[in-house]
PDB file of C-alpha atoms and ligand atoms in Angstrom:
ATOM      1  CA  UNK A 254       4.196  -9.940  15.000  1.00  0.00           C
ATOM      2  CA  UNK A 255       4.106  -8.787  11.469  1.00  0.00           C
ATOM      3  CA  UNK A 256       2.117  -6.417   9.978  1.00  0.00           C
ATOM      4  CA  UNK A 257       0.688  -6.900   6.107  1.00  0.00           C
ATOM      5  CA  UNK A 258       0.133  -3.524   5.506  1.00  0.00           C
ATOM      6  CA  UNK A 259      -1.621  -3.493   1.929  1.00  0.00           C
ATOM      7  CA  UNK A 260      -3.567  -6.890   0.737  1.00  0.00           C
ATOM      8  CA  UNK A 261      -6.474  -7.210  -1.400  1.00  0.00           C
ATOM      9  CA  UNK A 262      -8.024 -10.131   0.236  1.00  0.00           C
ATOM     10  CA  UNK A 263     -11.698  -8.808  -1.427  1.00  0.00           C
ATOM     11  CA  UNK A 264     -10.350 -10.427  -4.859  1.00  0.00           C
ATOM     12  CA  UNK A 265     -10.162 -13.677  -6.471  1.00  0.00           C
ATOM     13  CA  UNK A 266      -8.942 -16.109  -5.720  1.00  0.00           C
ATOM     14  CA  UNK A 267      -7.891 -15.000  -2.087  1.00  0.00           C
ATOM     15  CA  UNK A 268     -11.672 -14.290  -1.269  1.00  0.00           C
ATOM     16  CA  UNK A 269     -12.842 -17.678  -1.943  1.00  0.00           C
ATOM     17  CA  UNK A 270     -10.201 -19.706   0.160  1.00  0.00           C
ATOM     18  CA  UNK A 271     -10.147 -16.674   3.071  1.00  0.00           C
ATOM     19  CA  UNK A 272     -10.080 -18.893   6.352  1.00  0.00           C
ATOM     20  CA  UNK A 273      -7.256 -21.269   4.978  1.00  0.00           C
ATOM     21  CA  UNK A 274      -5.473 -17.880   4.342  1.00  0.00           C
ATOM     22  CA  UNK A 275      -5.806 -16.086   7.541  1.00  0.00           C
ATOM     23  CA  UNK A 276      -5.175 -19.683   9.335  1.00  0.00           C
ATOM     24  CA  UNK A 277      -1.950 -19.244   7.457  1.00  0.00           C
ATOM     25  CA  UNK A 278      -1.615 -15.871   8.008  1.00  0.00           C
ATOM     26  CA  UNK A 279      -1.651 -16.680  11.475  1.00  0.00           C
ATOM     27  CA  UNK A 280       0.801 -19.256  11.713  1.00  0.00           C
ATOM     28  CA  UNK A 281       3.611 -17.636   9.897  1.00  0.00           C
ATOM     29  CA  UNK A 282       3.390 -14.726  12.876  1.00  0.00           C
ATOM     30  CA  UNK A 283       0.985 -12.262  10.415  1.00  0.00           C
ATOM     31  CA  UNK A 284      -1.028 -10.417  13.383  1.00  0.00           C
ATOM     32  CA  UNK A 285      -2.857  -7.169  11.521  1.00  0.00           C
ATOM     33  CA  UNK A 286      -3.467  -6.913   7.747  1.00  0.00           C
ATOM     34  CA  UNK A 287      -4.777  -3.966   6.016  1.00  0.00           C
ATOM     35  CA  UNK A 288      -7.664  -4.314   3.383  1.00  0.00           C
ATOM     36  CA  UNK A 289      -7.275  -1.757   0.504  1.00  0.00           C
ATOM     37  CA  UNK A 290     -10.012  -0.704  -1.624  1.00  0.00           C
ATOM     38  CA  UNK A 291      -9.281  -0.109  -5.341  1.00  0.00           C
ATOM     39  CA  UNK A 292     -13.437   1.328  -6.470  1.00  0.00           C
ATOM     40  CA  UNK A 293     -16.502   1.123  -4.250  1.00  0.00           C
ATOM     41  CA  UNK A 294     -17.265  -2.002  -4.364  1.00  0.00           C
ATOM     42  CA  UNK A 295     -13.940  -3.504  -3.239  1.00  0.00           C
ATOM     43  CA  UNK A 296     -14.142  -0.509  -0.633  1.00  0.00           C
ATOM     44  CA  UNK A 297     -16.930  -1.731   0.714  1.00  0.00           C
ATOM     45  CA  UNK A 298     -15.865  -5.524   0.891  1.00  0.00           C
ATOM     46  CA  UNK A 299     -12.873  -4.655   2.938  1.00  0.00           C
ATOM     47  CA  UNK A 300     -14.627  -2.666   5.366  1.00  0.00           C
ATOM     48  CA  UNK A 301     -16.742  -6.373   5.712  1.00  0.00           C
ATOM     49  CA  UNK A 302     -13.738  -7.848   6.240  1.00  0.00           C
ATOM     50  CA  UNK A 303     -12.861  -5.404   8.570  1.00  0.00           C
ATOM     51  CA  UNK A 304     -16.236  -6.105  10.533  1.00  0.00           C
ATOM     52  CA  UNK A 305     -15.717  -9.766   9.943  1.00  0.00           C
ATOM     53  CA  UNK A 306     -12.348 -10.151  11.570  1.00  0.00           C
ATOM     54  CA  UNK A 307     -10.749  -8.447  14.385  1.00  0.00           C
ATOM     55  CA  UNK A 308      -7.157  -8.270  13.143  1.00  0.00           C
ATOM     56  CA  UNK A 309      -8.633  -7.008   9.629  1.00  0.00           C
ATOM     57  CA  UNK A 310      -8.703  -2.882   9.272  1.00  0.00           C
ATOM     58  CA  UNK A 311      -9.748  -1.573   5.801  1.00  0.00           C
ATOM     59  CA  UNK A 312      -8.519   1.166   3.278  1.00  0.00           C
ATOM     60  CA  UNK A 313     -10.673   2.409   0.919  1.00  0.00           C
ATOM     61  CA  UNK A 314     -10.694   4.928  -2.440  1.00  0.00           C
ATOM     62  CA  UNK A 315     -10.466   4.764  -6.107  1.00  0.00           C
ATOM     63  CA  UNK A 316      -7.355   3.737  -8.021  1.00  0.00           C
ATOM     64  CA  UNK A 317      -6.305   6.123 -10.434  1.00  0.00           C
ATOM     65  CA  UNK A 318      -6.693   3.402 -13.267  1.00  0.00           C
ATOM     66  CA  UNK A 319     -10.276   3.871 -13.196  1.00  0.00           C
ATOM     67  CA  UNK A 320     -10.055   8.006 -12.578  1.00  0.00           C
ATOM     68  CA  UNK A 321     -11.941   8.226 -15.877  1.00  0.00           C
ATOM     69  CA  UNK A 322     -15.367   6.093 -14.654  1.00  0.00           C
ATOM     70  CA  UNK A 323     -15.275   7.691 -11.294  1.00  0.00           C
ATOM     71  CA  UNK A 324     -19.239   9.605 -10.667  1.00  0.00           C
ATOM     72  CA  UNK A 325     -20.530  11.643  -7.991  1.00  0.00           C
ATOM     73  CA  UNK A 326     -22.187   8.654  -6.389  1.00  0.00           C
ATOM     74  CA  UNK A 327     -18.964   6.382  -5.970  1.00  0.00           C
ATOM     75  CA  UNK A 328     -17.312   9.683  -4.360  1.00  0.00           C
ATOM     76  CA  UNK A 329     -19.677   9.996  -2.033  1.00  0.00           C
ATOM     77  CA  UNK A 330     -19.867   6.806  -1.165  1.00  0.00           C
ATOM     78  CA  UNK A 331     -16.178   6.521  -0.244  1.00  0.00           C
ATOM     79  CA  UNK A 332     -16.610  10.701   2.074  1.00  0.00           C
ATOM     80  CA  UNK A 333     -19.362   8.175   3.817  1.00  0.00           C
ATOM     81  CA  UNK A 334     -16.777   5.134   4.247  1.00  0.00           C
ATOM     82  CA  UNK A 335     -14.190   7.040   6.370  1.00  0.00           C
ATOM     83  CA  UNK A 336     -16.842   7.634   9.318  1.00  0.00           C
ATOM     84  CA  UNK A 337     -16.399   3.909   9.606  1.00  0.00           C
ATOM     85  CA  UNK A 338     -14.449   2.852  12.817  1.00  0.00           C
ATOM     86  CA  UNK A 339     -12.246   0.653  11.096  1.00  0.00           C
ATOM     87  CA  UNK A 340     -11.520   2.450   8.414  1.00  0.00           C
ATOM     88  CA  UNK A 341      -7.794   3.712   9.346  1.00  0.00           C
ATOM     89  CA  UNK A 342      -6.554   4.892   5.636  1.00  0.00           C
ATOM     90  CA  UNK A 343      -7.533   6.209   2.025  1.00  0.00           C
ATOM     91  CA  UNK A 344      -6.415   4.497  -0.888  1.00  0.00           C
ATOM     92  CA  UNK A 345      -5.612   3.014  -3.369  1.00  0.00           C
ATOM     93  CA  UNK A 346      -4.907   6.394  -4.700  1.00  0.00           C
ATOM     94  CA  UNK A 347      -2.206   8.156  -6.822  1.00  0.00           C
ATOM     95  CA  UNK A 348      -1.079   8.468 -10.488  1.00  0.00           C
ATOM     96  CA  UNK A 349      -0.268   5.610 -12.730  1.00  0.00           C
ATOM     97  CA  UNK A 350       0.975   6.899 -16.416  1.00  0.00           C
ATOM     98  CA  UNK A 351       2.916   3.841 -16.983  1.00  0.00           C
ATOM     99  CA  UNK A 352      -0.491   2.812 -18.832  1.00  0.00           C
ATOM    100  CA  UNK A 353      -3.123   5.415 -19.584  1.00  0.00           C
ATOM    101  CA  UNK A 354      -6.265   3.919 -18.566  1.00  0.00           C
ATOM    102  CA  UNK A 355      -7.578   7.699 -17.940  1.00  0.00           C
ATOM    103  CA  UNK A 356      -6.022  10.887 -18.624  1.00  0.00           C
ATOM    104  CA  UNK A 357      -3.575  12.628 -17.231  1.00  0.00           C
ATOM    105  CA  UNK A 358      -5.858  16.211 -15.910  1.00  0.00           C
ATOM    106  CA  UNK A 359      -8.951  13.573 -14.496  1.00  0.00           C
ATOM    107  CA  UNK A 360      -6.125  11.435 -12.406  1.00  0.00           C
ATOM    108  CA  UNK A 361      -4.890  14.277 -11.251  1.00  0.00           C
ATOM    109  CA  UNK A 362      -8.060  15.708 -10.443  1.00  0.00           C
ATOM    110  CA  UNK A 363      -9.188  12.252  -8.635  1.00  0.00           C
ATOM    111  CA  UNK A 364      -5.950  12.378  -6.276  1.00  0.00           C
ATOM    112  CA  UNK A 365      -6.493  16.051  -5.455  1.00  0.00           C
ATOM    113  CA  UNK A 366      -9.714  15.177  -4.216  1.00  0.00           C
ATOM    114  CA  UNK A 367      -8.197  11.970  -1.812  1.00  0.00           C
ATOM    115  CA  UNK A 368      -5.619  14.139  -0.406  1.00  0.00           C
ATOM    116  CA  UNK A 369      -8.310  16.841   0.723  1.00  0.00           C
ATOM    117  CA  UNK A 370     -10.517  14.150   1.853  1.00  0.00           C
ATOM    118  CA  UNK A 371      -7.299  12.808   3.635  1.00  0.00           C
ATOM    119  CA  UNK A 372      -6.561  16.427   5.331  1.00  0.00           C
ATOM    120  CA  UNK A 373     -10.200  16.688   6.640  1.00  0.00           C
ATOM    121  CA  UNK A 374     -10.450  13.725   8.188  1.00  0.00           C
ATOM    122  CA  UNK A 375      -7.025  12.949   9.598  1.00  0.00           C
ATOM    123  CA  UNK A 376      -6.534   9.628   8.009  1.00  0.00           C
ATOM    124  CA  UNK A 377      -3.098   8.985   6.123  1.00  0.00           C
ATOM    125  CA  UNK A 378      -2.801   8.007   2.554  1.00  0.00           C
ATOM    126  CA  UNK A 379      -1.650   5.289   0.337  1.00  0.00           C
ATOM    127  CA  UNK A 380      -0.234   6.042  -2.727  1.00  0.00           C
ATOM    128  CA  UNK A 381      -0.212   4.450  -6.155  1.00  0.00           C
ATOM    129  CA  UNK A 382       2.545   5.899  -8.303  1.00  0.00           C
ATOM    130  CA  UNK A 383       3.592   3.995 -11.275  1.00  0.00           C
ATOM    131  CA  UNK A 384       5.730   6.281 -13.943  1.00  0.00           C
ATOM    132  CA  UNK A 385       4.340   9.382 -12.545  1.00  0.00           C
ATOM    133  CA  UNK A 386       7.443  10.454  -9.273  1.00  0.00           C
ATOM    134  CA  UNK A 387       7.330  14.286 -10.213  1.00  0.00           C
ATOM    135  CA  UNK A 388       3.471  14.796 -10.228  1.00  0.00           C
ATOM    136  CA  UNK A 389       2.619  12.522  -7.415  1.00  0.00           C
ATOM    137  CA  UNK A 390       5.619  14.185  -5.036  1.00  0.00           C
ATOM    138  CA  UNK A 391       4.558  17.905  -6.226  1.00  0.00           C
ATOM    139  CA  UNK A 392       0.510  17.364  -6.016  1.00  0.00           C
ATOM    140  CA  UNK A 393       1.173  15.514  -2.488  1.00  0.00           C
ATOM    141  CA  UNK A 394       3.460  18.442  -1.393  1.00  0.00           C
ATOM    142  CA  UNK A 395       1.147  21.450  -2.420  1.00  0.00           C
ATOM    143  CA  UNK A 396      -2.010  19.679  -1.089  1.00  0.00           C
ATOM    144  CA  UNK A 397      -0.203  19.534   2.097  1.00  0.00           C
ATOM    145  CA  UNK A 398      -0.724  15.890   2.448  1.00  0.00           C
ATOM    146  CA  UNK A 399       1.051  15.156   5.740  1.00  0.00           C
ATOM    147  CA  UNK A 400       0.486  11.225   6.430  1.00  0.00           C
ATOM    148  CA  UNK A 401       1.270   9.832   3.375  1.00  0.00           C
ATOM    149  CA  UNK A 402       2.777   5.959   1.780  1.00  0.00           C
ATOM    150  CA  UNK A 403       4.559   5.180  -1.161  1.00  0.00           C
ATOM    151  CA  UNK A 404       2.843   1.716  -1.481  1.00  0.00           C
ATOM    152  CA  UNK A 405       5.288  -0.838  -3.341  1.00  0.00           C
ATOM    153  CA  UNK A 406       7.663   1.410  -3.563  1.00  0.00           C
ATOM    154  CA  UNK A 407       9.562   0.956  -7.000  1.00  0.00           C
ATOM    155  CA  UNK A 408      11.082   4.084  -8.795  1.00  0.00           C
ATOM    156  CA  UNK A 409      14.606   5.526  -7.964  1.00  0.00           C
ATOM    157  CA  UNK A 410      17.116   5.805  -5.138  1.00  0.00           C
ATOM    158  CA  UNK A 411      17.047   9.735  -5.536  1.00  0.00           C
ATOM    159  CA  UNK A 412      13.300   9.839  -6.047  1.00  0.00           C
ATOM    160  CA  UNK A 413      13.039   8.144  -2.548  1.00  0.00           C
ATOM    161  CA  UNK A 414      15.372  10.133  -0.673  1.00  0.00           C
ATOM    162  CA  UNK A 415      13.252  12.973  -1.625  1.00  0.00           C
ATOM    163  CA  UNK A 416      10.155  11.173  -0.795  1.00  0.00           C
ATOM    164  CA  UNK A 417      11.776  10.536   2.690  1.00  0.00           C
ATOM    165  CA  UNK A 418      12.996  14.097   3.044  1.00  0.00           C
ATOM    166  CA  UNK A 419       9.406  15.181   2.450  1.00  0.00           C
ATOM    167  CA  UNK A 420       8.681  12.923   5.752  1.00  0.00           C
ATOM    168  CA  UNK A 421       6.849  10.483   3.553  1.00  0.00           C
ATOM    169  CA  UNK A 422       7.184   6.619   4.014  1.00  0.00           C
ATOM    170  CA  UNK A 423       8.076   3.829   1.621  1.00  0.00           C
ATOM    171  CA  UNK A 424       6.463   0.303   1.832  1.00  0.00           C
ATOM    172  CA  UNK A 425       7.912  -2.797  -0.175  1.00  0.00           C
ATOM    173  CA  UNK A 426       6.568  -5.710  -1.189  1.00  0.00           C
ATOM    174  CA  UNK A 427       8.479  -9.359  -2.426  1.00  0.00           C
ATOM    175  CA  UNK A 428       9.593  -7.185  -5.722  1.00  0.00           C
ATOM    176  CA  UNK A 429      12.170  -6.981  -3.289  1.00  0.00           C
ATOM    177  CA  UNK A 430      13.566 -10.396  -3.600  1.00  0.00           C
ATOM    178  CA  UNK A 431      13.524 -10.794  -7.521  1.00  0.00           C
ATOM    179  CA  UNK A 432      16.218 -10.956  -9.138  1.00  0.00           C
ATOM    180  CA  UNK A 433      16.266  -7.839 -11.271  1.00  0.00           C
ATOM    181  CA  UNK A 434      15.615  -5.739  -8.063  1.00  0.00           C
ATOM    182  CA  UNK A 435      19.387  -4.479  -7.386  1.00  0.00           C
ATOM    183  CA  UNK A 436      17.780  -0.443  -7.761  1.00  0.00           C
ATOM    184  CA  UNK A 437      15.505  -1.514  -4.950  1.00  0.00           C
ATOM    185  CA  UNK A 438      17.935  -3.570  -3.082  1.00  0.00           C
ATOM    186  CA  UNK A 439      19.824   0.073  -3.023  1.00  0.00           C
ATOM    187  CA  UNK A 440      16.891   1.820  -1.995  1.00  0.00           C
ATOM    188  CA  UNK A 441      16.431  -0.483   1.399  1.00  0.00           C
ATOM    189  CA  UNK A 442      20.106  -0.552   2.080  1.00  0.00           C
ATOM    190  CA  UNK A 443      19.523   3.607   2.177  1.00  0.00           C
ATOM    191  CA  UNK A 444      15.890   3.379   3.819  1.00  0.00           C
ATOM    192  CA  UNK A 445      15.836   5.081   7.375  1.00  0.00           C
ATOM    193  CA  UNK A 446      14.884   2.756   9.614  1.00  0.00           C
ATOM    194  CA  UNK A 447      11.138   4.627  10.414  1.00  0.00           C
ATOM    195  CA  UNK A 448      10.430   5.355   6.990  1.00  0.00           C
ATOM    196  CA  UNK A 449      10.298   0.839   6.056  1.00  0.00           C
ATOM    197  CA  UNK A 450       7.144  -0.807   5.670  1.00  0.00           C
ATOM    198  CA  UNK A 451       5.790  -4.034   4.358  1.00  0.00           C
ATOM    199  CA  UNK A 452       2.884  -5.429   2.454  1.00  0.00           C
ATOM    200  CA  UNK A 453       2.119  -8.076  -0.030  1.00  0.00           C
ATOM    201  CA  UNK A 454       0.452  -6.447  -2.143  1.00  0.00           C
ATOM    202  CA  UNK A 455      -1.612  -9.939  -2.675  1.00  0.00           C
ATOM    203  CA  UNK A 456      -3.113 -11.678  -4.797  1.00  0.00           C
ATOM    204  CA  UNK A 457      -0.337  -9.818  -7.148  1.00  0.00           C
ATOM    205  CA  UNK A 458       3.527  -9.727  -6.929  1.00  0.00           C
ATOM    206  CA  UNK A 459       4.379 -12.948  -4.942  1.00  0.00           C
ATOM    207  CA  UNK A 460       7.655 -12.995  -4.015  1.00  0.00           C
ATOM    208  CA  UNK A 461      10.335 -15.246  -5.644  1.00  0.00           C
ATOM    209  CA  UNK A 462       9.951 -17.999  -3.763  1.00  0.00           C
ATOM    210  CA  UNK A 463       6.183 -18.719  -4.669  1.00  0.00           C
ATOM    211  CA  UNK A 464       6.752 -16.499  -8.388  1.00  0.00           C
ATOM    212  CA  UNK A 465       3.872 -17.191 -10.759  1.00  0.00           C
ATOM    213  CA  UNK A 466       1.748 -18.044  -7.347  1.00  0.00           C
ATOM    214  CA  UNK A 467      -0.837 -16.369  -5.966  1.00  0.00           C
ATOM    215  CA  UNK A 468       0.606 -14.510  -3.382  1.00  0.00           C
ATOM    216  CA  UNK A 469      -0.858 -14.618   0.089  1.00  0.00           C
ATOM    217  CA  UNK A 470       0.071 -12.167   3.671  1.00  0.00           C
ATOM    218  CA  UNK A 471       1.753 -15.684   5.132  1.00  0.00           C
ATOM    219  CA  UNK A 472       4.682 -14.793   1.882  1.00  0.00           C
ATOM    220  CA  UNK A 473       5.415 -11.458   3.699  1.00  0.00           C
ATOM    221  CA  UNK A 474       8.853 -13.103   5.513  1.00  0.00           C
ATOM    222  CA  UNK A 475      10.683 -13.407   2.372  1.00  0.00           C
ATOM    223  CA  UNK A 476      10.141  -9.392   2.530  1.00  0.00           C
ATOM    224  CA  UNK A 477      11.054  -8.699   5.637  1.00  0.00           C
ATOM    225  CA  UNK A 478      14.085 -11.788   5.165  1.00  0.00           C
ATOM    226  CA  UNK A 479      15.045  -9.611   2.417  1.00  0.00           C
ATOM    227  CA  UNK A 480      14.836  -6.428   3.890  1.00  0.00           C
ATOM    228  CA  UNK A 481      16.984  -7.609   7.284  1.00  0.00           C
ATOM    229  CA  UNK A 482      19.969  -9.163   4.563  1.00  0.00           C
ATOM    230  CA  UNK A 483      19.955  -5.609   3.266  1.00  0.00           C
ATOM    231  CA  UNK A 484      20.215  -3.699   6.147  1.00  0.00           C
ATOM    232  CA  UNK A 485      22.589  -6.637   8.021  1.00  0.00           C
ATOM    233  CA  UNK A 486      20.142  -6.969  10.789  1.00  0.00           C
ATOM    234  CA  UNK A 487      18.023 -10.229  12.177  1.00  0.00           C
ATOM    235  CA  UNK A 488      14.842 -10.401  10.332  1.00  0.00           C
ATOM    236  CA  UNK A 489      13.570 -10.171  14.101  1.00  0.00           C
ATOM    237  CA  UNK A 490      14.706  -6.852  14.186  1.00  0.00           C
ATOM    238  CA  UNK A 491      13.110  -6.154  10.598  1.00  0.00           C
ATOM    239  CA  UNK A 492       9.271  -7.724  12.064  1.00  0.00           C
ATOM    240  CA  UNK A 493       9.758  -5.528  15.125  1.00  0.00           C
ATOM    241  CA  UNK A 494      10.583  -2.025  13.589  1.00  0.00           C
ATOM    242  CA  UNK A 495       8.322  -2.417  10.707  1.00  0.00           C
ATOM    243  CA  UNK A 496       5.431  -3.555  12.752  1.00  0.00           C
ATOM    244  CA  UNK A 497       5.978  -0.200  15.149  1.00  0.00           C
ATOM    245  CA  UNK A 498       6.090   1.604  12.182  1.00  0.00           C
ATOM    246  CA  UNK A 499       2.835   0.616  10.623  1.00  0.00           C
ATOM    247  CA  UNK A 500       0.886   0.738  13.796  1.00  0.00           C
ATOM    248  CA  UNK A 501       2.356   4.236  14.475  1.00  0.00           C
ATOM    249  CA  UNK A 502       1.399   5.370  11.055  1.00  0.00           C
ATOM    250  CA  UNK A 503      -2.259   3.704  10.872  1.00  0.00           C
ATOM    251  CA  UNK A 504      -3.062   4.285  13.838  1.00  0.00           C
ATOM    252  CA  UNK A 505      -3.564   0.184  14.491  1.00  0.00           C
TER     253      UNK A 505
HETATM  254 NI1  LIG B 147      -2.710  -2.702  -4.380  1.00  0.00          NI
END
């Protein structure tokens, strides 16, 4: 069984086509899928999801994109979320300064605040980092943030050994298999065994195969295919160890 462990099944087009998908899904060995939540709303249609289907458990917080728009009402709104059974994570959360969609101090400020909510209640956190390894690694670290994901992991060999040394784990998704990937190709061939997981990342970032595509959780084999050439194991072995992982880490 595989695990998808970051999709955005709430947006278009995936949410208009969803029983084709999970039939899919299904067939290509896909047993759990996490839901992640990028604002409130989309928090709050993955915990639906979540109720909807069985296999379906939800993340929810606000992506640091939108740090700038974030009021007392949507933060609320997302402390009230985690009572939620099947809410198992918080996130997406993190820094992105590759574009600046809101400052620098208020990002920061909005990740402090997911971390605490993240020590309180026990549940790990996914993390967002785009351009931004030395804040997001020192914030994480002096928040004491203990269960924490690098979600599509994508920055340096050295920046992940650190992350990995700080007992952090790394999750890829089909950037993987493109072909300007060798740094990340590096990265897996390095990755501890316990620190791999995967995720689609869908509807974004289909992997070669299906570039250009919508991708979909059934693509998540041409990760884990990827990952097992990498490592010079049987994808098998890849589905097994990646699948303990997640459900050790999420608590799924
Ligand atoms: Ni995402």
């Amino acid at each position: 069984m595989l695990i998808d462990t970051h999709a955005h099944l709430q947006f278009d087009p995936l949410k208009g086509d969803l029983d084709s998908i999970l039939e899919r899904a299904k067939n290509e060995g896909v047993g759990k899928i996490i839901v992640v939540g990028i604002d409130k709303e989309s928090s709050e249609q993955a915990i639906k999801l979540a109720e909807k289907y069985e296999n379906i458990f939800a993340a929810i917080g606000l992506h640091p994109q939108d740090s700038k728009k974030i009021n007392g009402e949507d933060w609320n709104a997302i402390e009230e979320m985690t009572k939620h059974a099947k809410v198992i994570a918080i996130g997406e959360t993190g820094l992105d300064y590759f574009k600046i969609y809101s400052p620098k101090e208020i990002q920061i400020e909005v990740f402090k605040k997911h971390i605490h909510l993240a020590n309180q209640t026990g549940l790990p956190l996914i993390v967002h980092n785009r351009d931004a390894d030395e804040d997001s690694l020192s914030i994480l670290q002096n928040e004491r943030a203990k269960h924490v994901v690098f979600h599509c992991y994508s920055s340096s060999l050295e920046f992940a050994r650190r992350v990995w040394a700080a007992g952090y784990m790394t999750s890829f998704t089909g950037v993987v298999t493109y072909k300007k990937s060798d740094v990340l190709r590096e990265v897996l061939k390095e990755c501890p065994l316990e620190k791999i997981m995967v995720e689609t990342d869908c509807p974004y970032l289909a992997p070669q195969k299906y570039r250009g595509g919508t991708n979909e959780p059934s693509y998540i084999i041409e990760t884990v295919v990827e990952i097992a050439k990498q490592k010079g194991m049987e994808a098998r072995e890849i589905e097994k160890l990646t699948t303990e992982n997640a459900e050790r880490f999420f608590s799924i």
